[in-house]
Amino acid sequence: MTARETAVAVAHPNIALIKYWGKRDERLVLPFTDSLSMTLDVFPTTTAVRLAPDAATDHVVMDGAPAEGEVLRRATTFLDLVREHAGRRERAVVDTRNTVPVGAGLASSAGGFAALALAAAHVYGLPGDAEQLSRLARRGSGSAARSVFGGFVVWHAGDPDAPYPDRASYAEPVADARLDAALVAVVLEEGPKPVSSREAMRRTVATSPLYRDWVTDSRADLARMYTALRDGDMTAAGTITERNALAMHAAMEAARPAVRYRTTATDAVLGHVRRLRAEGVGAWATMDAGPNVKVLCAPADAQRIADRMREVTDARVVVAHRGPGARLRQVTA
Ligand code: 2P0
């Protein structure tokens, strides 16, 4: 690939139905388990990367303000990796715009690093296909490996004994997925979470007596989820999704000290989801590293579920469907 001066990429967040929770290698961002997600058609991140050959450092702007601290450090470390792969030295100017609240457990880093990986790979002239892009995005943030692709996506943990474990861990679309699903996002809080998912995963792996069982259970959930997606079985997919998320939260709550992202507002929404099911509506909850709830359902039920959530909570409620993978919007030579 020839290097370009500027590239602009767009990527969407994804929500895991089978969660990623725990790294076996922190530096390479290699997970203990495979995970499976749905890329959304809402909350895109748009990222422009421009080469700055005269600059001494990278300059990163997020939502109109210069990035600093951990955000700047992670972006620069990621650009260093791209430069190392490309054999280049020039610094870059990055301008990224989110439409999702950052750090609130709404997968902002997934769309963010997928867009940054795609735009940076273009300006630095890194060769590679979507699978390679997924490996690269993984190094920025694990879940970003999945946002490279649209629809239902599986991220392979990869064989730990493979000669090059980095190469064995990438995401790809789930073949033959026939399920048509929507996700109703119930946004209870938009502020950053008290404990980063990185730290929370570390603590769960190191101290939770439930972690090993969660890993075993998650593998079985994944096998059943493949069948549910291929059969277009909403009830099975929803049931597996909800229990996988509850088990992940149970494992982190058993960590020492406990990691607790669920709040009383979260539990109230979970109650409303159960009540909908009791009324015969197919609705199943999932939660990530934050208090917000996403309700998996058939597209035909999404509006009804969203209306109910607006009735019973003060939350911002957003209906999402399956969205596209990361794509370039503009490249300037
Ligand atoms: C997931 N989450 O599968 C899980 C479920 C949150 C709960 O991936 O440390 O930002 O950058 O690899 O990808 C959030 O973690 O973590 C996440 P890093 P990431 O979607």
JSON list of C-alpha atoms in Angstrom, two decimals, residues 27-28 76-91 124 126 136 139:
[
{"chain": "A", "resi": 27, "resn": "ARG", "atom": "CA", "xyz": [1.19, -6.50, 25.81]},
{"chain": "A", "resi": 28, "resn": "LEU", "atom": "CA", "xyz": [-0.19, -8.30, 22.77]},
{"chain": "A", "resi": 76, "resn": "THR", "atom": "CA", "xyz": [0.73, 7.33, 20.81]},
{"chain": "A", "resi": 77, "resn": "THR", "atom": "CA", "xyz": [1.69, 3.79, 21.83]},
{"chain": "A", "resi": 78, "resn": "PHE", "atom": "CA", "xyz": [-0.63, 2.53, 19.10]},
{"chain": "A", "resi": 79, "resn": "LEU", "atom": "CA", "xyz": [0.86, 4.88, 16.48]},
{"chain": "A", "resi": 80, "resn": "ASP", "atom": "CA", "xyz": [4.36, 3.71, 17.56]},
{"chain": "A", "resi": 81, "resn": "LEU", "atom": "CA", "xyz": [3.27, 0.17, 16.78]},
{"chain": "A", "resi": 82, "resn": "VAL", "atom": "CA", "xyz": [1.97, 1.18, 13.34]},
{"chain": "A", "resi": 83, "resn": "ARG", "atom": "CA", "xyz": [5.24, 3.05, 12.64]},
{"chain": "A", "resi": 84, "resn": "GLU", "atom": "CA", "xyz": [7.29, 0.06, 13.75]},
{"chain": "A", "resi": 85, "resn": "HIS", "atom": "CA", "xyz": [5.35, -2.24, 11.39]},
{"chain": "A", "resi": 86, "resn": "ALA", "atom": "CA", "xyz": [5.62, 0.26, 8.52]},
{"chain": "A", "resi": 87, "resn": "GLY", "atom": "CA", "xyz": [9.29, 1.17, 9.13]},
{"chain": "A", "resi": 88, "resn": "ARG", "atom": "CA", "xyz": [8.39, 4.86, 9.30]},
{"chain": "A", "resi": 89, "resn": "ARG", "atom": "CA", "xyz": [9.21, 7.64, 11.77]},
{"chain": "A", "resi": 90, "resn": "GLU", "atom": "CA", "xyz": [6.98, 10.63, 11.01]},
{"chain": "A", "resi": 91, "resn": "ARG", "atom": "CA", "xyz": [4.64, 11.77, 13.74]},
{"chain": "A", "resi": 124, "resn": "TYR", "atom": "CA", "xyz": [1.70, 4.94, 6.97]},
{"chain": "A", "resi": 126, "resn": "LEU", "atom": "CA", "xyz": [0.87, -0.59, 5.95]},
{"chain": "A", "resi": 136, "resn": "LEU", "atom": "CA", "xyz": [-3.69, -4.36, 14.50]},
{"chain": "A", "resi": 139, "resn": "ARG", "atom": "CA", "xyz": [-3.44, -4.07, 19.98]}
]
